[in-house]
Coordinates of N, CA and C in Angstrom, one line a residue:
M1 N 55.1 -33.4 58.3 CA 55.1 -34.7 59.0 C 56.8 -35.1 59.0
P2 N 57.2 -35.7 60.1 CA 58.4 -36.0 60.4 C 58.9 -37.2 59.9
T3 N 59.7 -37.5 58.9 CA 60.1 -39.1 58.1 C 60.2 -40.1 59.1
L4 N 59.9 -41.1 58.6 CA 60.4 -42.4 59.4 C 61.8 -42.6 60.2
L5 N 62.4 -42.2 59.7 CA 64.0 -42.2 60.3 C 63.9 -40.9 61.4
E6 N 63.3 -39.9 61.4 CA 63.1 -38.6 62.2 C 62.5 -39.5 63.5
Q7 N 61.1 -40.0 63.1 CA 60.3 -40.8 64.3 C 61.6 -41.4 64.8
L8 N 61.8 -42.6 64.3 CA 62.6 -43.4 64.9 C 63.7 -42.8 65.7
A9 N 64.8 -41.7 65.1 CA 65.4 -41.1 66.0 C 65.0 -40.5 67.4
L10 N 63.9 -39.9 67.1 CA 63.6 -39.5 68.4 C 62.9 -40.6 69.6
L11 N 62.8 -41.5 69.3 CA 62.4 -43.0 70.0 C 63.5 -43.4 70.6
K12 N 65.0 -43.4 70.0 CA 66.2 -43.8 70.1 C 66.2 -45.2 70.5
V13 N 65.1 -46.1 71.1 CA 65.0 -47.3 71.5 C 63.9 -48.2 70.9
I14 N 63.9 -49.0 70.0 CA 63.0 -49.6 69.3 C 62.8 -50.9 70.2
P15 N 61.3 -51.5 70.8 CA 61.7 -52.8 71.4 C 61.2 -53.6 70.6
V16 N 62.0 -55.0 70.3 CA 62.2 -56.1 69.6 C 61.3 -57.3 70.1
I17 N 60.2 -57.3 69.6 CA 59.2 -58.1 70.1 C 58.7 -59.6 69.5
A18 N 59.2 -60.7 70.3 CA 58.2 -62.0 69.6 C 57.2 -62.5 70.6
I19 N 55.9 -62.2 70.0 CA 55.0 -62.7 70.7 C 54.2 -63.8 70.0
Q20 N 53.9 -64.6 71.1 CA 53.3 -66.2 70.7 C 52.0 -65.9 70.9
D21 N 51.0 -65.0 71.6 CA 49.5 -64.9 71.5 C 49.2 -63.7 70.7
A22 N 48.4 -63.6 69.7 CA 47.9 -62.2 69.2 C 47.1 -61.6 70.3
D23 N 46.4 -62.6 71.3 CA 45.6 -61.8 72.0 C 46.3 -60.9 73.2
D24 N 47.9 -61.2 73.4 CA 48.6 -60.3 74.1 C 48.9 -58.9 73.3
A25 N 48.6 -58.8 72.3 CA 49.1 -57.7 71.6 C 48.7 -56.3 72.2
V26 N 47.3 -56.2 72.2 CA 47.0 -55.1 72.9 C 47.4 -54.4 74.2
A27 N 47.2 -55.9 75.0 CA 48.1 -55.1 76.4 C 49.5 -54.7 76.5
L28 N 50.3 -55.8 75.3 CA 51.7 -55.1 75.5 C 51.6 -53.5 74.8
G29 N 51.3 -53.4 73.9 CA 51.0 -52.3 73.3 C 50.4 -50.9 74.1
R30 N 49.8 -51.4 74.9 CA 49.2 -50.4 76.0 C 50.3 -50.1 77.0
T31 N 51.0 -51.1 77.3 CA 51.9 -51.1 78.5 C 53.2 -50.5 77.9
L32 N 53.3 -50.3 76.9 CA 54.7 -50.0 76.2 C 54.2 -48.5 76.0
M33 N 52.7 -48.0 75.4 CA 52.8 -46.6 75.4 C 52.6 -45.8 76.6
E34 N 52.0 -46.5 77.6 CA 51.6 -45.9 79.0 C 53.0 -45.3 79.4
N35 N 54.1 -46.1 79.1 CA 55.4 -46.1 80.0 C 56.5 -45.4 78.8
G36 N 55.8 -44.7 77.9 CA 56.6 -43.6 77.0 C 57.5 -44.4 75.9
M37 N 57.1 -45.4 75.5 CA 57.5 -46.1 74.3 C 56.5 -46.6 73.3
P38 N 56.2 -45.5 72.6 CA 55.3 -45.7 71.4 C 55.5 -46.3 70.2
S39 N 56.4 -47.6 70.3 CA 56.7 -47.9 69.2 C 57.0 -49.5 69.6
A40 N 57.2 -50.4 68.5 CA 57.3 -52.1 68.8 C 57.7 -52.3 67.3
E41 N 58.7 -53.2 67.6 CA 58.9 -53.9 66.2 C 58.4 -55.7 66.2
I42 N 57.6 -56.2 65.7 CA 56.7 -57.4 65.9 C 57.8 -58.0 65.0
T43 N 58.1 -59.2 65.5 CA 59.3 -60.2 64.7 C 58.2 -61.3 64.2
F44 N 58.7 -61.7 62.7 CA 57.8 -62.9 62.3 C 58.6 -64.0 62.6
R45 N 59.1 -64.2 64.2 CA 59.6 -65.5 64.3 C 58.5 -66.5 64.9
T46 N 57.1 -65.8 65.3 CA 56.1 -66.7 65.4 C 54.7 -66.7 64.4
P47 N 54.2 -67.3 64.5 CA 52.8 -67.2 63.4 C 52.0 -66.1 64.1
A48 N 52.0 -65.8 65.1 CA 51.2 -64.5 65.9 C 51.5 -63.2 64.9
A49 N 52.9 -63.1 64.4 CA 53.1 -61.9 64.5 C 52.3 -60.9 63.6
A50 N 51.5 -61.3 62.1 CA 50.8 -60.4 61.8 C 49.4 -60.2 62.4
E51 N 49.1 -61.0 63.0 CA 47.8 -60.8 63.5 C 47.8 -59.7 65.0
A52 N 49.2 -59.9 65.3 CA 49.8 -59.0 66.7 C 49.7 -57.6 65.8
I53 N 50.5 -57.4 65.0 CA 50.4 -56.2 64.0 C 49.3 -55.5 64.3
R54 N 48.7 -56.3 63.3 CA 46.5 -55.9 63.3 C 46.3 -55.4 64.3
R55 N 46.5 -56.4 65.5 CA 45.8 -55.7 66.6 C 45.9 -54.5 67.3
M56 N 47.3 -54.5 67.1 CA 48.3 -53.3 67.9 C 48.0 -51.8 66.9
R57 N 47.9 -52.1 65.5 CA 47.5 -51.0 64.8 C 46.1 -50.3 65.2
Q58 N 45.1 -51.2 65.0 CA 44.1 -50.8 65.2 C 43.8 -50.4 66.6
A59 N 44.3 -50.9 67.5 CA 44.0 -50.1 69.0 C 44.7 -48.6 69.1
F60 N 46.3 -48.7 68.6 CA 47.0 -47.5 69.0 C 47.3 -47.2 67.5
P61 N 46.3 -46.4 66.7 CA 46.6 -45.9 65.3 C 48.0 -45.1 65.5
Q62 N 48.4 -44.6 66.5 CA 49.5 -43.3 66.7 C 50.9 -44.0 66.9
M63 N 50.7 -45.4 66.9 CA 52.2 -46.2 67.6 C 53.0 -46.5 66.3
L64 N 53.7 -46.4 66.5 CA 55.0 -46.5 65.3 C 55.3 -47.9 65.3
I65 N 54.9 -49.1 64.3 CA 55.1 -50.3 64.5 C 55.7 -50.9 63.1
G66 N 57.0 -51.7 63.6 CA 57.4 -52.5 62.5 C 57.5 -53.9 62.4
A67 N 57.6 -54.3 61.6 CA 57.5 -55.7 61.1 C 59.1 -56.4 61.0
G68 N 59.1 -57.3 62.0 CA 60.8 -57.7 62.0 C 61.1 -59.0 61.6
T69 N 62.2 -59.2 61.1 CA 62.7 -60.9 60.7 C 61.9 -61.3 59.5
V70 N 61.6 -60.2 58.5 CA 60.7 -60.8 57.3 C 61.7 -61.1 56.3
L71 N 61.3 -62.4 56.1 CA 62.4 -62.9 55.4 C 61.6 -63.5 53.7
T72 N 60.3 -63.6 53.4 CA 59.6 -63.6 52.1 C 59.0 -62.8 51.8
T73 N 58.7 -62.7 50.6 CA 57.7 -61.7 50.3 C 56.3 -61.8 50.8
A74 N 55.6 -63.0 51.0 CA 54.7 -63.2 51.6 C 54.6 -62.6 52.9
Q75 N 55.6 -62.7 53.4 CA 55.8 -61.9 54.8 C 55.5 -60.4 54.8
V76 N 56.0 -59.9 53.9 CA 56.1 -58.7 53.4 C 54.9 -58.0 53.0
D77 N 54.1 -58.8 52.0 CA 52.7 -58.9 52.2 C 51.3 -58.6 53.2
Q78 N 52.2 -59.6 54.4 CA 51.2 -59.7 55.5 C 51.3 -58.6 56.1
A79 N 52.9 -58.2 56.7 CA 53.0 -57.2 57.2 C 52.4 -55.9 56.9
I80 N 52.2 -55.5 55.6 CA 51.8 -54.3 55.0 C 50.6 -54.6 55.1
E81 N 49.9 -55.6 54.7 CA 48.2 -55.6 55.0 C 47.8 -55.9 56.6
A82 N 48.7 -55.7 57.6 CA 48.5 -55.7 58.9 C 48.5 -54.3 59.3
G83 N 49.5 -53.4 58.6 CA 49.5 -52.0 59.1 C 50.8 -51.7 59.9
A84 N 51.7 -52.5 59.5 CA 53.3 -52.3 59.9 C 53.7 -51.0 59.0
D85 N 54.3 -50.2 59.6 CA 54.7 -48.6 58.9 C 56.3 -49.2 58.4
F86 N 57.0 -50.2 58.5 CA 58.3 -50.4 58.0 C 58.3 -51.7 58.7
I87 N 59.2 -52.3 57.6 CA 59.6 -53.9 57.2 C 61.3 -53.5 57.9
V88 N 61.6 -54.7 58.3 CA 63.1 -54.6 59.0 C 63.4 -56.5 58.7
S89 N 64.5 -56.6 57.7 CA 64.7 -58.0 57.8 C 66.4 -58.1 58.3
P90 N 66.8 -59.4 58.8 CA 68.1 -59.4 59.7 C 69.3 -59.6 58.5
G91 N 68.8 -59.8 57.3 CA 70.2 -59.7 56.1 C 69.8 -58.5 54.9
L92 N 70.4 -58.7 54.3 CA 70.4 -58.1 52.7 C 70.0 -59.0 51.7
N93 N 68.7 -58.8 51.6 CA 68.2 -59.9 50.4 C 67.8 -58.8 49.4
P94 N 68.3 -58.8 48.1 CA 68.1 -57.7 47.2 C 66.6 -58.0 46.7
R95 N 66.1 -59.1 46.4 CA 64.8 -59.6 46.4 C 63.7 -59.0 47.1
I96 N 64.0 -59.0 48.3 CA 63.2 -58.6 49.5 C 63.2 -56.9 49.5
V97 N 64.2 -56.3 49.2 CA 64.2 -55.0 49.2 C 63.8 -54.4 48.0
Q98 N 63.8 -55.1 46.9 CA 63.1 -54.4 45.6 C 61.5 -55.0 45.7
Y99 N 61.2 -56.1 46.6 CA 59.8 -56.2 46.4 C 59.2 -55.3 47.2
C100 N 59.4 -54.9 48.3 CA 59.2 -53.7 49.4 C 59.3 -52.4 48.9
Q101 N 60.5 -51.9 47.9 CA 60.1 -50.9 46.8 C 59.2 -50.9 46.3
A102 N 58.8 -51.9 45.5 CA 58.0 -52.0 44.5 C 56.8 -51.7 44.8
R103 N 56.4 -52.1 46.3 CA 55.2 -51.9 47.1 C 55.2 -50.6 48.0
G104 N 56.3 -49.9 47.5 CA 56.1 -48.6 48.5 C 56.4 -48.9 50.2
A105 N 56.9 -49.7 50.3 CA 57.3 -49.9 51.7 C 58.7 -49.5 52.2
T106 N 58.9 -49.0 53.3 CA 60.2 -48.6 53.7 C 60.6 -50.1 54.1
I107 N 62.0 -50.3 54.3 CA 62.8 -51.4 54.8 C 64.0 -51.2 55.2
I108 N 64.5 -51.8 56.5 CA 65.4 -51.4 56.8 C 66.3 -53.0 57.1
P109 N 67.2 -53.2 56.0 CA 67.5 -54.4 56.1 C 69.0 -54.6 56.6
G110 N 69.1 -55.8 57.2 CA 70.4 -55.9 57.8 C 71.5 -56.3 57.3
V111 N 72.9 -55.4 57.6 CA 74.0 -55.7 57.2 C 75.2 -55.5 58.4
N112 N 76.4 -56.2 58.1 CA 77.4 -56.4 59.1 C 78.6 -56.1 58.5
N113 N 78.9 -56.0 57.3 CA 80.1 -55.5 56.8 C 80.3 -54.7 55.4
P114 N 81.3 -54.0 55.4 CA 81.2 -52.9 54.2 C 80.9 -53.4 52.7
S115 N 80.9 -54.6 52.4 CA 80.4 -55.1 50.9 C 79.1 -54.7 50.9
Q116 N 78.2 -55.4 52.2 CA 76.7 -55.6 52.2 C 76.5 -54.1 52.0
V117 N 76.9 -53.3 53.0 CA 77.0 -51.7 52.9 C 76.5 -51.2 51.8
E118 N 77.9 -51.5 50.9 CA 77.9 -50.9 49.5 C 76.6 -51.6 48.3
Q119 N 76.3 -52.8 48.8 CA 75.1 -53.5 48.0 C 73.7 -52.6 48.4
A120 N 73.5 -52.3 49.7 CA 72.7 -51.8 50.1 C 72.4 -50.0 49.7
M121 N 73.6 -49.6 49.5 CA 73.6 -48.4 48.4 C 73.1 -48.2 47.1
E122 N 73.8 -49.1 46.7 CA 73.4 -49.8 45.1 C 71.9 -49.9 44.9
L123 N 71.1 -50.4 46.2 CA 69.7 -50.6 45.9 C 68.9 -49.4 46.1
G124 N 69.8 -48.2 46.3 CA 69.4 -46.9 46.9 C 68.7 -46.9 48.1
L125 N 69.4 -47.8 49.2 CA 69.2 -47.6 50.7 C 70.5 -46.6 51.6
N126 N 69.9 -46.0 52.6 CA 70.7 -45.5 53.3 C 70.6 -45.2 54.7
T127 N 69.4 -46.1 55.0 CA 68.9 -46.5 56.4 C 69.1 -48.0 56.8
L128 N 70.3 -48.2 57.7 CA 70.3 -50.0 57.6 C 70.1 -50.2 59.3
K129 N 70.3 -51.7 59.2 CA 70.0 -52.0 60.7 C 71.5 -52.8 60.6
F130 N 72.2 -53.0 61.7 CA 73.6 -53.1 61.9 C 73.4 -54.5 62.8
F131 N 73.3 -55.7 62.1 CA 72.9 -57.1 62.9 C 73.9 -58.2 62.5
P132 N 74.2 -59.0 63.5 CA 73.6 -58.8 64.9 C 75.1 -57.7 65.3
A133 N 74.5 -56.7 65.8 CA 75.4 -55.7 66.3 C 77.1 -56.1 67.3
E134 N 77.1 -56.7 68.3 CA 78.0 -57.0 69.0 C 78.7 -58.3 68.7
S135 N 78.1 -59.1 67.9 CA 78.9 -60.3 67.3 C 79.7 -59.7 65.9
S136 N 79.2 -59.0 65.6 CA 80.0 -58.2 64.2 C 81.0 -57.3 64.6
G137 N 81.4 -56.7 65.6 CA 82.5 -55.9 66.1 C 82.0 -54.8 66.8
G138 N 80.4 -54.5 67.4 CA 80.2 -53.5 68.2 C 80.9 -52.3 67.5
L139 N 80.7 -51.7 68.6 CA 81.4 -50.0 68.0 C 82.2 -49.7 67.5
G140 N 83.4 -50.5 67.3 CA 84.5 -50.6 66.7 C 84.3 -50.7 65.2
M141 N 83.6 -51.8 65.0 CA 82.9 -52.1 63.2 C 82.4 -50.8 62.8
L142 N 81.4 -50.3 63.6 CA 80.2 -49.2 63.2 C 81.3 -48.1 63.3
K143 N 81.9 -47.2 64.1 CA 82.8 -46.6 63.8 C 83.5 -46.5 62.6
A144 N 84.3 -47.6 62.2 CA 85.0 -47.6 60.9 C 83.9 -47.8 59.5
M145 N 82.8 -48.4 59.3 CA 81.9 -48.5 58.6 C 81.4 -46.6 58.5
S146 N 81.0 -46.4 59.3 CA 80.4 -44.7 59.3 C 81.2 -43.8 58.9
A147 N 82.7 -43.8 59.1 CA 83.6 -43.0 58.8 C 83.6 -43.1 57.0
V148 N 83.3 -44.1 56.7 CA 83.4 -44.4 55.1 C 82.2 -43.9 54.4
Y149 N 81.2 -44.6 54.9 CA 79.8 -44.6 54.1 C 78.9 -43.7 54.9
P150 N 78.1 -43.2 54.0 CA 76.9 -42.0 54.3 C 75.8 -42.4 54.6
V151 N 75.7 -43.5 55.6 CA 74.7 -44.2 55.6 C 74.2 -44.0 57.3
S152 N 73.0 -44.3 57.6 CA 72.5 -44.4 59.2 C 72.4 -45.9 59.8
F153 N 72.6 -46.3 60.8 CA 72.7 -47.1 61.3 C 71.7 -47.4 62.3
M154 N 70.9 -48.8 62.5 CA 70.3 -48.9 63.9 C 70.7 -50.3 64.5
P155 N 71.9 -50.4 65.3 CA 72.3 -51.3 65.8 C 71.6 -52.2 66.2
T156 N 71.6 -53.6 66.4 CA 70.4 -54.8 67.3 C 71.1 -55.9 67.2
G157 N 70.9 -56.5 68.2 CA 71.7 -57.8 68.7 C 72.7 -57.7 69.7
G158 N 72.2 -57.9 71.0 CA 73.5 -57.8 72.0 C 73.5 -56.3 73.0
I159 N 72.4 -55.0 72.2 CA 72.1 -54.1 72.9 C 71.4 -54.5 74.4
S160 N 72.0 -53.5 75.3 CA 71.7 -53.7 76.6 C 71.7 -52.3 77.1
P161 N 71.4 -52.4 78.6 CA 71.1 -51.1 79.2 C 72.9 -50.5 79.5
S162 N 73.7 -51.5 79.5 CA 75.1 -51.2 79.7 C 75.7 -50.7 78.5
N163 N 74.9 -50.9 77.3 CA 76.2 -50.3 76.3 C 75.0 -49.4 75.3
V164 N 73.8 -49.3 75.4 CA 73.0 -48.7 74.6 C 73.6 -47.1 74.5
K165 N 73.7 -46.4 75.6 CA 74.0 -44.8 75.5 C 75.4 -44.7 74.4
D166 N 76.5 -46.1 74.4 CA 77.4 -45.7 73.8 C 77.2 -46.0 72.4
Y167 N 76.2 -46.8 71.7 CA 75.9 -46.8 70.6 C 75.1 -45.6 70.2
L168 N 74.4 -44.8 71.1 CA 73.8 -43.7 70.5 C 74.1 -42.7 70.2
A169 N 75.5 -42.8 71.1 CA 76.4 -41.3 71.1 C 77.3 -41.4 69.7
L170 N 77.2 -42.4 69.0 CA 77.4 -42.3 67.4 C 77.0 -41.6 66.4
P171 N 77.6 -40.8 66.0 CA 76.7 -40.0 64.9 C 76.1 -40.5 64.1
A172 N 76.1 -41.9 63.5 CA 75.7 -42.6 62.4 C 74.4 -43.3 62.8
V173 N 74.1 -43.6 64.2 CA 73.3 -44.2 64.9 C 72.4 -43.6 65.1
F174 N 71.1 -43.7 64.4 CA 69.8 -43.2 64.6 C 68.8 -43.7 65.8
A175 N 69.4 -45.0 65.8 CA 68.3 -45.6 67.0 C 68.9 -46.8 67.1
C176 N 68.4 -47.7 68.3 CA 69.2 -49.1 68.7 C 67.8 -49.9 68.9
G177 N 67.8 -51.3 68.7 CA 66.7 -52.1 68.4 C 67.0 -53.2 69.9
G178 N 66.1 -53.2 70.7 CA 66.4 -54.3 72.0 C 65.4 -54.8 72.2
T179 N 66.1 -55.9 73.2 CA 64.4 -56.8 73.5 C 64.7 -56.7 75.3
W180 N 65.7 -56.1 75.8 CA 65.9 -56.2 77.1 C 64.6 -55.8 78.0
M181 N 63.9 -54.8 77.4 CA 62.3 -54.4 78.2 C 61.4 -55.0 77.8
V182 N 61.4 -56.3 77.0 CA 60.2 -57.1 76.6 C 60.7 -58.7 76.5
P183 N 61.1 -58.8 77.7 CA 61.6 -60.5 77.6 C 60.6 -61.2 77.4
A184 N 60.7 -62.2 76.3 CA 59.7 -63.3 75.9 C 59.0 -63.8 77.1
N185 N 59.9 -64.2 78.3 CA 58.7 -65.1 79.2 C 58.1 -63.9 80.1
L186 N 58.3 -62.9 80.3 CA 57.3 -61.8 80.7 C 56.3 -61.5 79.8
I187 N 56.4 -61.7 78.6 CA 55.3 -61.5 77.5 C 54.2 -62.8 77.8
D188 N 54.9 -64.0 77.9 CA 54.2 -65.3 77.4 C 53.6 -65.3 79.1
N189 N 53.9 -64.6 80.2 CA 53.3 -64.9 81.3 C 52.4 -63.7 81.6
R190 N 52.6 -62.6 80.7 CA 51.5 -61.6 80.8 C 51.8 -60.5 82.1
E191 N 53.2 -60.1 82.4 CA 53.8 -59.8 83.5 C 53.7 -58.1 83.0
W192 N 52.8 -57.5 82.9 CA 52.7 -56.2 82.1 C 53.2 -55.4 82.9
D193 N 53.1 -55.5 84.4 CA 53.6 -54.3 85.6 C 55.2 -54.7 85.0
K194 N 56.0 -55.6 85.3 CA 57.2 -55.6 84.9 C 57.9 -55.4 83.7
I195 N 57.1 -55.2 82.8 CA 57.7 -54.8 81.6 C 57.4 -53.6 81.2
G196 N 56.3 -53.0 82.3 CA 56.4 -51.5 82.1 C 57.5 -50.8 82.9
A197 N 57.8 -51.8 84.1 CA 58.7 -50.9 84.8 C 60.3 -51.0 84.0
L198 N 60.2 -51.9 83.2 CA 61.6 -52.1 82.5 C 61.6 -51.0 81.4
T199 N 60.3 -50.7 80.8 CA 60.0 -49.9 79.5 C 60.4 -48.5 80.3
K200 N 59.7 -48.4 81.4 CA 60.4 -46.9 82.1 C 61.4 -46.7 82.5
Q201 N 62.4 -47.8 83.0 CA 63.6 -47.6 83.3 C 64.2 -47.5 82.0
A202 N 64.1 -48.0 80.9 CA 64.7 -47.7 79.9 C 64.8 -46.1 79.2
M203 N 63.6 -45.9 79.1 CA 63.1 -44.4 78.6 C 64.0 -43.5 79.5
M204 N 63.8 -43.8 80.8 CA 64.5 -42.8 81.6 C 65.8 -42.7 81.7
A205 N 66.7 -43.8 81.3 CA 68.1 -43.7 81.5 C 68.5 -43.1 80.0
L206 N 67.7 -43.2 79.1 CA 67.9 -42.4 78.0 C 67.7 -40.6 78.0

């Protein structure tokens, strides 16, 4: 069975989603699946996150679902219980990392400088989120860090159709996180056809 890293690398792009109403989770998941993107990172930026993950997991057992913007151990528990495949955090919090490790959950924490990469490696991690990517030096910073550290990165933050291929071309980048194919306003307005078209365009471009 492919590892999580291998599965994410095959997908190349992970849609980062803030969902306000858990009732929309199944329709959104179906839209992504039908348009070639069987993955989602549901962020804990809204109260609906855990329930949205739970419903998406029940409807699409084969989908790769992450829980994003996880900041507390309580959110880790909620994400695991809802059925998330992996945890993503915007920064590197050793307490959260160790809690996930104790619970047997894969975590991809955010880093944006060499010191944080070394701290992550000290915690036994080699799969990291580079966030916020564009604001933290973008491709230049990633090239510099990947020349030194034997880790893999998932850039997120400022990733768009205009630069995603450049990021994916870096050997140290296994996938990118992005929001452009799942804009919050289209989710809120339940414009599934438009989301489907954006998703299909994103996958075809890759």
